[in-house]
Short mmCIF file of C-alpha atoms in Angstrom, two decimals:
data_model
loop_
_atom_site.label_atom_id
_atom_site.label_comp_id
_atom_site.label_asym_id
_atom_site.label_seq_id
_atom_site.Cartn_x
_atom_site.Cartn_y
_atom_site.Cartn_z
CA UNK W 451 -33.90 7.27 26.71
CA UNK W 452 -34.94 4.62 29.31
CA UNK W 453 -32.04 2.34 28.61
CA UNK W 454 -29.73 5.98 29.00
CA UNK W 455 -30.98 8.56 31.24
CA UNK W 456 -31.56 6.79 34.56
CA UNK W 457 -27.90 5.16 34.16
CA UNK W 458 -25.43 7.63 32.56
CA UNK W 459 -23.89 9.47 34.88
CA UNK W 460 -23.25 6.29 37.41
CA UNK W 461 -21.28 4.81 34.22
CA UNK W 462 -19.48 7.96 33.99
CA UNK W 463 -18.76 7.85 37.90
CA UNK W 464 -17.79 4.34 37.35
CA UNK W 465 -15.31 5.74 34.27
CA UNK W 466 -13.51 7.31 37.32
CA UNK W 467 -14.74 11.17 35.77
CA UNK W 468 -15.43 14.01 38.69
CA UNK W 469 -18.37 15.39 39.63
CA UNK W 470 -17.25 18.12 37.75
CA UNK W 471 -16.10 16.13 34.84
CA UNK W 472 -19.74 14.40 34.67
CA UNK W 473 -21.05 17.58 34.80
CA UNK W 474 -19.10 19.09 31.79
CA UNK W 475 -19.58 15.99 30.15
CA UNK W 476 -23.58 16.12 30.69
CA UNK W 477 -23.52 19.87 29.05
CA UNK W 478 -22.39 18.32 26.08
CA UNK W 479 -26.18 17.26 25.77
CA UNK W 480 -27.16 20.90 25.88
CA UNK W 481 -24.48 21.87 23.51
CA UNK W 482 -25.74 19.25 20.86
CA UNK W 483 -29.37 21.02 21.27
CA UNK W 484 -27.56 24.11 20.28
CA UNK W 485 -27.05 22.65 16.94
CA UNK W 486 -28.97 19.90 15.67
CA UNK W 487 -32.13 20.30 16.21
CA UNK W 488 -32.84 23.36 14.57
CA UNK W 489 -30.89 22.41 11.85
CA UNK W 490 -33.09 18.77 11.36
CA UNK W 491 -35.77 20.91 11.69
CA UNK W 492 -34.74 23.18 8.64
CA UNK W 493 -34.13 20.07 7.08
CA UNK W 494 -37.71 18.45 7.55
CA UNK W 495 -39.38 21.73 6.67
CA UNK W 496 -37.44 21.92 3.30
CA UNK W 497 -39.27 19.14 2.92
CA UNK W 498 -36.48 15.77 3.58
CA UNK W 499 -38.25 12.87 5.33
CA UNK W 500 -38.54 12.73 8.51
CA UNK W 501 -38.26 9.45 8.52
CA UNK W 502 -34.97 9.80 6.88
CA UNK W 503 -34.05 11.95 9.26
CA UNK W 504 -34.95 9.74 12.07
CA UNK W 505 -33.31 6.78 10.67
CA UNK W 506 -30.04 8.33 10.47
CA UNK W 507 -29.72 9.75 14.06
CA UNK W 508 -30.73 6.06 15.43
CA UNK W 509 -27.46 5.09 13.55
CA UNK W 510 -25.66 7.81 15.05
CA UNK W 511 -26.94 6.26 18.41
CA UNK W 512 -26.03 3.06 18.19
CA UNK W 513 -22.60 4.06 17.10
CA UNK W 514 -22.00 6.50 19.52
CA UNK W 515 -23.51 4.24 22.87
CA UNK W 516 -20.59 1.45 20.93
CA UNK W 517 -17.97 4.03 21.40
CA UNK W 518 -18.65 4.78 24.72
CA UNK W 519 -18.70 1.11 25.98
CA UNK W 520 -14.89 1.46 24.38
CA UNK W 521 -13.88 4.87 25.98
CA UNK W 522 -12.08 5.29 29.43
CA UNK W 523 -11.22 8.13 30.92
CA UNK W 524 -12.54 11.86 30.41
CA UNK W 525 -10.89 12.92 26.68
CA UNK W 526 -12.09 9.76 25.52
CA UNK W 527 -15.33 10.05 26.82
CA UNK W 528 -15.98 13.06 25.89
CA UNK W 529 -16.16 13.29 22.21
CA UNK W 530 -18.15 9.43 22.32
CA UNK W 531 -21.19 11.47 24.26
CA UNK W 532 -20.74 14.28 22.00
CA UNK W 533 -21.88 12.23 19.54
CA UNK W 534 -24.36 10.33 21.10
CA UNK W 535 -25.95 13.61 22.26
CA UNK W 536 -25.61 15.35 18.87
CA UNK W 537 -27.61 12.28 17.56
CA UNK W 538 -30.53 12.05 20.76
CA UNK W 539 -31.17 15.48 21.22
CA UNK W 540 -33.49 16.33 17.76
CA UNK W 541 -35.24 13.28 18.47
CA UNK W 542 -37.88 15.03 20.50
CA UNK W 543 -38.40 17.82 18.48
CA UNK W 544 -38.48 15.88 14.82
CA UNK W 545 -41.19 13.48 16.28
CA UNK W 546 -43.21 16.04 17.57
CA UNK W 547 -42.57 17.59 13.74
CA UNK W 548 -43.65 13.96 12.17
CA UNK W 549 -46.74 14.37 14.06
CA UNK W 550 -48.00 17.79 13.67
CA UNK W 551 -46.88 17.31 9.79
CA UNK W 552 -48.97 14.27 9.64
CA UNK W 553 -51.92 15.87 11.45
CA UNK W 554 -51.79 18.82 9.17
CA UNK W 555 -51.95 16.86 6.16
CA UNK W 556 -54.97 14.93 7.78
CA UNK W 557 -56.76 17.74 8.92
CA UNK W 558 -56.71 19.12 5.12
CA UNK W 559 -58.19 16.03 4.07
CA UNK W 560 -61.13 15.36 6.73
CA UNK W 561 -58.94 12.71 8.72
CA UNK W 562 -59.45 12.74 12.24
CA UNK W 563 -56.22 11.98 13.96
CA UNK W 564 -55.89 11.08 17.82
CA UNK W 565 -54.79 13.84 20.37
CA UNK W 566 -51.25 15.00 20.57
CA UNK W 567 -50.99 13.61 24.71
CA UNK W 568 -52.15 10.15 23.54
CA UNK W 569 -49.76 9.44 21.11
CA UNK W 570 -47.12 10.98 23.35
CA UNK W 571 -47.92 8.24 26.42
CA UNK W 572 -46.69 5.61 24.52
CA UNK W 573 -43.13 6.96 24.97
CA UNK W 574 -44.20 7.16 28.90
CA UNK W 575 -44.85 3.15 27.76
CA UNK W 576 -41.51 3.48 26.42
CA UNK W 577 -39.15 4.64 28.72
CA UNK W 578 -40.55 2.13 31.47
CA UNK W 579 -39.51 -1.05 29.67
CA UNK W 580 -36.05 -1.50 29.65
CA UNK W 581 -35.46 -0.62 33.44
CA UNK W 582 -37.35 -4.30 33.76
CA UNK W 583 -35.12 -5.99 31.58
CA UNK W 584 -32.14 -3.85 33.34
CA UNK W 585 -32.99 -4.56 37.05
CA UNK W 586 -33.11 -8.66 35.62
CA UNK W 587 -29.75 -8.22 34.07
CA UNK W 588 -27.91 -6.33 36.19
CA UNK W 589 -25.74 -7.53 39.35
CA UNK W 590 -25.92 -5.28 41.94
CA UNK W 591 -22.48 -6.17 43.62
CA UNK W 592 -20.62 -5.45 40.23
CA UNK W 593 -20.48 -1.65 39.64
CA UNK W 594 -19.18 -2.92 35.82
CA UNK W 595 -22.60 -4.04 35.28
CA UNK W 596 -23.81 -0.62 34.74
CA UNK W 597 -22.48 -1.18 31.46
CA UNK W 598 -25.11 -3.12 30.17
CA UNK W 599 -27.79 -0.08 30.22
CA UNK W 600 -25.62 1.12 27.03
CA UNK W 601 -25.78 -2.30 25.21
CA UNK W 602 -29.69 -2.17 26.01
CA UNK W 603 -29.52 1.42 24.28
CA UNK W 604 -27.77 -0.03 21.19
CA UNK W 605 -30.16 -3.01 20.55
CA UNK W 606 -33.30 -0.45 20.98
CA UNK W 607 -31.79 2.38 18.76
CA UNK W 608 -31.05 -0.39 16.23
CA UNK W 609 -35.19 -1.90 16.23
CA UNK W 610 -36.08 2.04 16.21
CA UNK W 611 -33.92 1.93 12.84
CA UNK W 612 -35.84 -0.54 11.79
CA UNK W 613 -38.97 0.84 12.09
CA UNK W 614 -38.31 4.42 10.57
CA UNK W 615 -38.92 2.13 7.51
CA UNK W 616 -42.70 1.78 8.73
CA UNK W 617 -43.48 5.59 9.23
CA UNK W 618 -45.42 7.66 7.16
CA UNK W 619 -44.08 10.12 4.64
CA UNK W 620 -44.72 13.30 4.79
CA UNK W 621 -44.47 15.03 1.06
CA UNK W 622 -48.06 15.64 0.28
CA UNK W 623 -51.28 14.85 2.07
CA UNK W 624 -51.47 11.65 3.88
CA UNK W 625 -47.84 10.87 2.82
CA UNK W 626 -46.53 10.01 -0.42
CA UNK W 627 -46.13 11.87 -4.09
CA UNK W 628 -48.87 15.11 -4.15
CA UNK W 629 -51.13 14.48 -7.12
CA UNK W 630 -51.54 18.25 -8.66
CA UNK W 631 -55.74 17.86 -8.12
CA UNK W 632 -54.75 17.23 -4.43
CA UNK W 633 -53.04 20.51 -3.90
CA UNK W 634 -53.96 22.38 -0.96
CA UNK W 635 -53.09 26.07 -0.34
CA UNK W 636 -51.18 27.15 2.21
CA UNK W 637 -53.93 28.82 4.32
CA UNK W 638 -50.72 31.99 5.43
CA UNK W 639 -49.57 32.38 2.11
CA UNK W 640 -45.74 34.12 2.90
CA UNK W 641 -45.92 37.67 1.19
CA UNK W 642 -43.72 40.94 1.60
CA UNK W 643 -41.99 40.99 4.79
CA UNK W 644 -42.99 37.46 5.92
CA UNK W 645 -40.93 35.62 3.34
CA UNK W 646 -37.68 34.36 4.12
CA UNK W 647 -36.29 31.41 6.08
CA UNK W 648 -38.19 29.06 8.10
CA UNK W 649 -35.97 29.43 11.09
CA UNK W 650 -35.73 33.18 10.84
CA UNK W 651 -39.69 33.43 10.69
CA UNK W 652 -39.70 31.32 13.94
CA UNK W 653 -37.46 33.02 15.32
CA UNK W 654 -39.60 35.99 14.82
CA UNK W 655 -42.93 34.26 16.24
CA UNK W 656 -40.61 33.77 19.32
CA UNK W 657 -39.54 36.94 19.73
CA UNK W 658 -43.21 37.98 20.26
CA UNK W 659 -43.91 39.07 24.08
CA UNK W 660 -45.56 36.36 25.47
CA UNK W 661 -44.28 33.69 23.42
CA UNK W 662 -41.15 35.25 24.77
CA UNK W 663 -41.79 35.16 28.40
CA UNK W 664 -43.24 31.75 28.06
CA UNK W 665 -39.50 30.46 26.89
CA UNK W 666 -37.63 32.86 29.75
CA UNK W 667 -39.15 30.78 32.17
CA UNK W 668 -38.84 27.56 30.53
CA UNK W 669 -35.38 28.21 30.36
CA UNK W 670 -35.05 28.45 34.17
CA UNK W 671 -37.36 24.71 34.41
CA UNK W 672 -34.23 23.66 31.89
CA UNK W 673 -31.68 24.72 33.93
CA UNK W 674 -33.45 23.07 36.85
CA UNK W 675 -34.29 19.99 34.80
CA UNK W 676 -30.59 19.06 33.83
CA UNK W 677 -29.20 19.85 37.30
CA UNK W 678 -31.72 16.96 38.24
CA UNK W 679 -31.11 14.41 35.42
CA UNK W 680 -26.95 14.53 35.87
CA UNK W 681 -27.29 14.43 39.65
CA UNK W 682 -30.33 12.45 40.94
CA UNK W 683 -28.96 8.89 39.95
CA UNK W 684 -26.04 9.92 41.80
CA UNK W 685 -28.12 11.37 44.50
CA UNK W 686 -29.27 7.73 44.52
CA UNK W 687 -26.52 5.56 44.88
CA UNK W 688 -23.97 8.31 46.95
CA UNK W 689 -26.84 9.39 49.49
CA UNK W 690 -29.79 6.81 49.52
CA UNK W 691 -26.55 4.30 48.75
CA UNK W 692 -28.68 1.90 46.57
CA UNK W 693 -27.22 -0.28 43.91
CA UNK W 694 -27.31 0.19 40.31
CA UNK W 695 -29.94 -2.03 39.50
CA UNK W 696 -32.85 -0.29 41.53
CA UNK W 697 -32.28 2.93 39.41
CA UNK W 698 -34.07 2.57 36.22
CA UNK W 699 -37.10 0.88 38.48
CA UNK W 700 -37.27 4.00 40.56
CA UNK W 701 -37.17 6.15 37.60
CA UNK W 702 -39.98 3.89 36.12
CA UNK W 703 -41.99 4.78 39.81
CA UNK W 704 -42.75 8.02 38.17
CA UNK W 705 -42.62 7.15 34.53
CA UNK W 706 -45.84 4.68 35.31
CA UNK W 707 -48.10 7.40 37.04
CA UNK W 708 -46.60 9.60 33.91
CA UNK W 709 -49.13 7.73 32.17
CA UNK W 710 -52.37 9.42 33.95
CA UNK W 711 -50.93 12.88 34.12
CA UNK W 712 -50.01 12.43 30.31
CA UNK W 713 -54.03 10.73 29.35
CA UNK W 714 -55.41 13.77 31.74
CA UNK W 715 -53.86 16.10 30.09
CA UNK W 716 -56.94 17.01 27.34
CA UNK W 717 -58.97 17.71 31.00
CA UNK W 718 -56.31 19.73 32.77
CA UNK W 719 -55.44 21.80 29.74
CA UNK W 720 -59.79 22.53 29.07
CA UNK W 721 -60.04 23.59 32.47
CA UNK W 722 -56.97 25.16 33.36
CA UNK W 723 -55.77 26.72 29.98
CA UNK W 724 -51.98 27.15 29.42
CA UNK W 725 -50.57 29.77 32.10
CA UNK W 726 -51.97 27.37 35.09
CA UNK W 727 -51.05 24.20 33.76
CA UNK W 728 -47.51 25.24 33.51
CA UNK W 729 -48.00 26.97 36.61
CA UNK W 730 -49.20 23.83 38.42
CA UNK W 731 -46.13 21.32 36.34
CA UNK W 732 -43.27 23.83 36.92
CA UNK W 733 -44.68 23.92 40.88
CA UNK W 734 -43.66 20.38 40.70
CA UNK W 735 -40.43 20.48 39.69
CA UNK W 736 -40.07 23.17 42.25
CA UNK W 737 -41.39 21.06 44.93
CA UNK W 738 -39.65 17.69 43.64
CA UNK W 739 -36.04 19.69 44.61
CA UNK W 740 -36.92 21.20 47.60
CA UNK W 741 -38.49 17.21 49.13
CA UNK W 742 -34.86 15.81 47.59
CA UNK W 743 -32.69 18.90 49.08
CA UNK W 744 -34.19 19.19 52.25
CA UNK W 745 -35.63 15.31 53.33
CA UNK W 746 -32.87 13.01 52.08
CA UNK W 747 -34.40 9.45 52.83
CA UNK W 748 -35.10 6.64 50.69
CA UNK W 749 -39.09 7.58 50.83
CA UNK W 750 -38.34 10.76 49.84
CA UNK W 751 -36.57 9.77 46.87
CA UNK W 752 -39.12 7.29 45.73
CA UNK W 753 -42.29 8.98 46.99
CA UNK W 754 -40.64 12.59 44.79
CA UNK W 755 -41.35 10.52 41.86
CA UNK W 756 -45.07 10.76 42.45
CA UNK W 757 -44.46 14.38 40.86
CA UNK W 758 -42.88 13.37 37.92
CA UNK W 759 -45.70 12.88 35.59
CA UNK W 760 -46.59 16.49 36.69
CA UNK W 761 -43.01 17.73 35.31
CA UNK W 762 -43.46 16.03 32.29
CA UNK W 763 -46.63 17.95 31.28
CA UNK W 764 -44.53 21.46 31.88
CA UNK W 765 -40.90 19.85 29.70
CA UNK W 766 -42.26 17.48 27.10
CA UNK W 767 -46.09 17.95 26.34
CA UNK W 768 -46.95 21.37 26.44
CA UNK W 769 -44.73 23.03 25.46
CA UNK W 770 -44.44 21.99 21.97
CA UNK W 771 -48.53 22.30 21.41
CA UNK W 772 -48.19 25.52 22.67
CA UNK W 773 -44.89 26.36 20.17
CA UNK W 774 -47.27 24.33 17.32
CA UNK W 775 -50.54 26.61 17.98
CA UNK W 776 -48.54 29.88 17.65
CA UNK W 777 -46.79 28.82 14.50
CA UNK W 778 -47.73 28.76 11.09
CA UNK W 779 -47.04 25.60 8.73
CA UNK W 780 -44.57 27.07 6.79
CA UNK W 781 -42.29 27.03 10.06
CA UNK W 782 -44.12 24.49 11.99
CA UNK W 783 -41.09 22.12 12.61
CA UNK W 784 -38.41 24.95 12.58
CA UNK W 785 -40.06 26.39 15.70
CA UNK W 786 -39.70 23.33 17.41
CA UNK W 787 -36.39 22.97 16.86
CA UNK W 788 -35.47 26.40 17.80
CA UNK W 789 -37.26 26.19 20.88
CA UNK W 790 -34.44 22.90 21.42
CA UNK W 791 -31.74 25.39 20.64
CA UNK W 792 -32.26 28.06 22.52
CA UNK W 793 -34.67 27.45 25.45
CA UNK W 794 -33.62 23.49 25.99
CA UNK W 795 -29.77 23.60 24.62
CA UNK W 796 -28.44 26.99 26.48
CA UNK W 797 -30.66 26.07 29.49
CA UNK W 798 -29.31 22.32 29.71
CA UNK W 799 -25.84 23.46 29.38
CA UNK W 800 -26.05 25.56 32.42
CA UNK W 801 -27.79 23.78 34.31
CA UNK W 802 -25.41 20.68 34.07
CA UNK W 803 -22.06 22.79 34.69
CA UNK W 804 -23.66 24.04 37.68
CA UNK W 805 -24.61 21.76 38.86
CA UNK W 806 -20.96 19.71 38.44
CA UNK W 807 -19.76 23.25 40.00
CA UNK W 808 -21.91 23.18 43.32
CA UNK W 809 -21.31 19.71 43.62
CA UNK W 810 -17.22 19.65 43.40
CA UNK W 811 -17.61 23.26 45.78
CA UNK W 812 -19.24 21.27 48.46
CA UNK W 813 -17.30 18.05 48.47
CA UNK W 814 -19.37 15.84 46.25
CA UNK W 815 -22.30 17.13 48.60
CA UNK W 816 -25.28 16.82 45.62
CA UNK W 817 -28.06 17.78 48.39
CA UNK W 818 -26.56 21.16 47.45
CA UNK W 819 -27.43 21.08 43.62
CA UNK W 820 -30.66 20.16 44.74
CA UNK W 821 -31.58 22.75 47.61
CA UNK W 822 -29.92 25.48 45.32
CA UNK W 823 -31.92 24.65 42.51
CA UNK W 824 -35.04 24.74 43.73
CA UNK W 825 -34.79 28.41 44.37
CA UNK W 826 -34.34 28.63 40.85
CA UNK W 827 -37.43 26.80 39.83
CA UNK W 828 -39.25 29.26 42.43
CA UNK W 829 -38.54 32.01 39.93
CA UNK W 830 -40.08 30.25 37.16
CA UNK W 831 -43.23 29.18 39.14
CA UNK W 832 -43.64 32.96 39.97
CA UNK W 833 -43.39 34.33 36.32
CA UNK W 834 -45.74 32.03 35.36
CA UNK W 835 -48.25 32.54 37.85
CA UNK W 836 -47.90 36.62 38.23
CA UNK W 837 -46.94 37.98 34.29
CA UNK W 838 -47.63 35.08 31.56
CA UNK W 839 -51.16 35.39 29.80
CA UNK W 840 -51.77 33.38 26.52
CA UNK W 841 -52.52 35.90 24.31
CA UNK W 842 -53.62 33.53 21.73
CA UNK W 843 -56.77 33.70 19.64
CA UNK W 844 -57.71 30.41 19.60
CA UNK W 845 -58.13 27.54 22.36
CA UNK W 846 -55.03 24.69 21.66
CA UNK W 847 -56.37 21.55 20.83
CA UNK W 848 -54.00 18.76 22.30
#
């Protein structure tokens, strides 16, 4: 993702595409969400590997970034980013599923296993790296050089191939064959009503009135979220008019202080509890469009970044614990990637056509996608504050 995200839709601006092209283009990503992650989910909890499952949507990654570095034009485009996002987009929600599997398993057997937030700041560590290597690579004068961020996504989805071969399993406790003296019952045995399909059971935990409201409002940050991601590298190079090379460094601006947000997130979430930590991460995103909208200057758009550790904690870490706590471990990874289909895939895809739409309306004026935006992200800050109580029984442990 940090050889991809910061870059794509400058190489698609480069491909001669639209603002509205990139922006139907970019929905694609949504679309994917619409379908594979729920169904890798389905797949993990019918118990395939996720490290199976991991290995073979690196492939598809590395294939698809190959295709793309051949495609010109829109039509030929197009179906090369379908696949790439058909392969990213269950990434996410099948790691998250590796972990809480893992956990699980560990739990059962006395194992204590490090908190959820800590594991997920090493792909904060992650995402920072290659915009180094980028910025050394890349010649700013040569708007073909953005093509290197894609071979930088092939050689990193090929060493993530690699090491799927060094995760754990997860058939049985602590990985590997279950002896039959190791069994351990499921502690929500499915009975009468409750049996059925993994997915249709989450789907049923998600249809419960707060878990309910909680993804209504996520789906607004998601609409918000992909507005930002098609348009701010282009709000970059079009407004601030920097070069190519300085984008996957300012990216990495807030990616670093990610990394204290993300290790203070045990603290925040003790204190705060659920509603007001989304409250207070969603408030950034809100406030992170309206500074880019309305104050268009290079400090702006660096400084904005300062807030981007405090969206991640709303999109990425939360949410997911919070999906995890209400869900039982018959349906743990299904839930997750429902959640992908519905709240991140539907709210994606809207928010990247509108955001192509405002744009092309107002002359290639993306200020507009940002000031517009914000409005909606208002909305969600408001829900969360005024009608969203955790109606959980028990405190989430990160």
């Amino acid at each position: 993702m940090g050889s991809i995200a910061p870059y794509m839709s400058v190489y698609l601006e480069y491909r001669q595409l639209s603002d509205r092209q990139i922006g139907l283009v970019m929905s694609l990503g949504g679309l994917s969400v619409l379908l594979t992650p729920a169904m890798m989910s389905l797949l993990a909890d019918l118990k395939l590997e996720h490290r199976v499952l991991l290995r073979s949507l690196f492939i598809g990654v590395a294939m698809a970034l190959s295709l793309m570095l051949l495609s010109t034009g829109f039509w030929w485009l197009l179906p090369a980013f379908w696949l790439w996002s058909l392969s990213i987009s269950p990434m996410m929600s099948m790691t998250d599923g590796l972990l809480f599997s893992v956990r699980g398993r560990r739990d059962d057997a006395g194992v204590p296993t490090p908190p959820y937030h800590r594991i997920r700041v090493f792909g904060t560590m992650g995402f920072i790296a290659p915009s180094f290597v980028l910025y050394g690579l890349m010649d700013g004068s040569d708007p073909a050089a953005v093509r290197l961020a894609l071979g930088c996504g092939i050689v990193v989805s090929l060493l993530a191939c690699a090491n799927t071969f060094l995760l754990p399993h997860t058939r049985g406790p602590m990985g590997g064959p279950k002896p039959p003296q190791a069994e351990v019952p499921d502690p929500h045995p499915p009975a009468g009503k409750d049996k059925g399909l993994p997915t249709m059971l989450a789907l049923k935990c998600m249809l419960q009135p707060d878990v309910a409201l909680f993804c209504i409002a996520m789906w607004l940050v998601q609409v918000v979220s992909a507005a930002y991601y098609t348009f701010y590298p282009l709000y970059l190079t079009r407004v601030i008019g920097l070069e190519d090379q300085w984008l996957g460094l300012i990216s990495s601006v807030g990616v670093v202080f990610e990394i204290g947000y993300v290790l203070s997130f045990g603290w925040l979430l003790k204190r705060l509890g659920v509603r007001w930590v989304m409250a207070l991460g969603v408030s950034g995103v809100f406030a992170r469009m309206a500074m880019l909208g309305f104050f268009p200057t290079l400090g702006v758009a660096v400084g904005s970044q300062l807030l981007h550790g405090l969206t991640v904690l709303a999109l990425f870490v939360l949410p997911p614990l919070y999906l995890n706590h209400r869900a039982e471990p018959r349906f743990r990874n299904s839930i997750q990637g429902l959640y992908a289909m519905l709240v991140l895939g539907t709210g994606r895809i809207t928010g990247s056509i509108l955001a192509g739409q405002i744009a092309e309306v107002w002359g290639g004026d993306v200020l507009k996608v940002f000031t517009i935006t914000a409005g909606i992200a208002a909305v969600a800050v408001l829900i969360f504050a005024l009608f969203f109580r955790d109606r959980s029984d028990t405190a989430i442990t990160p």
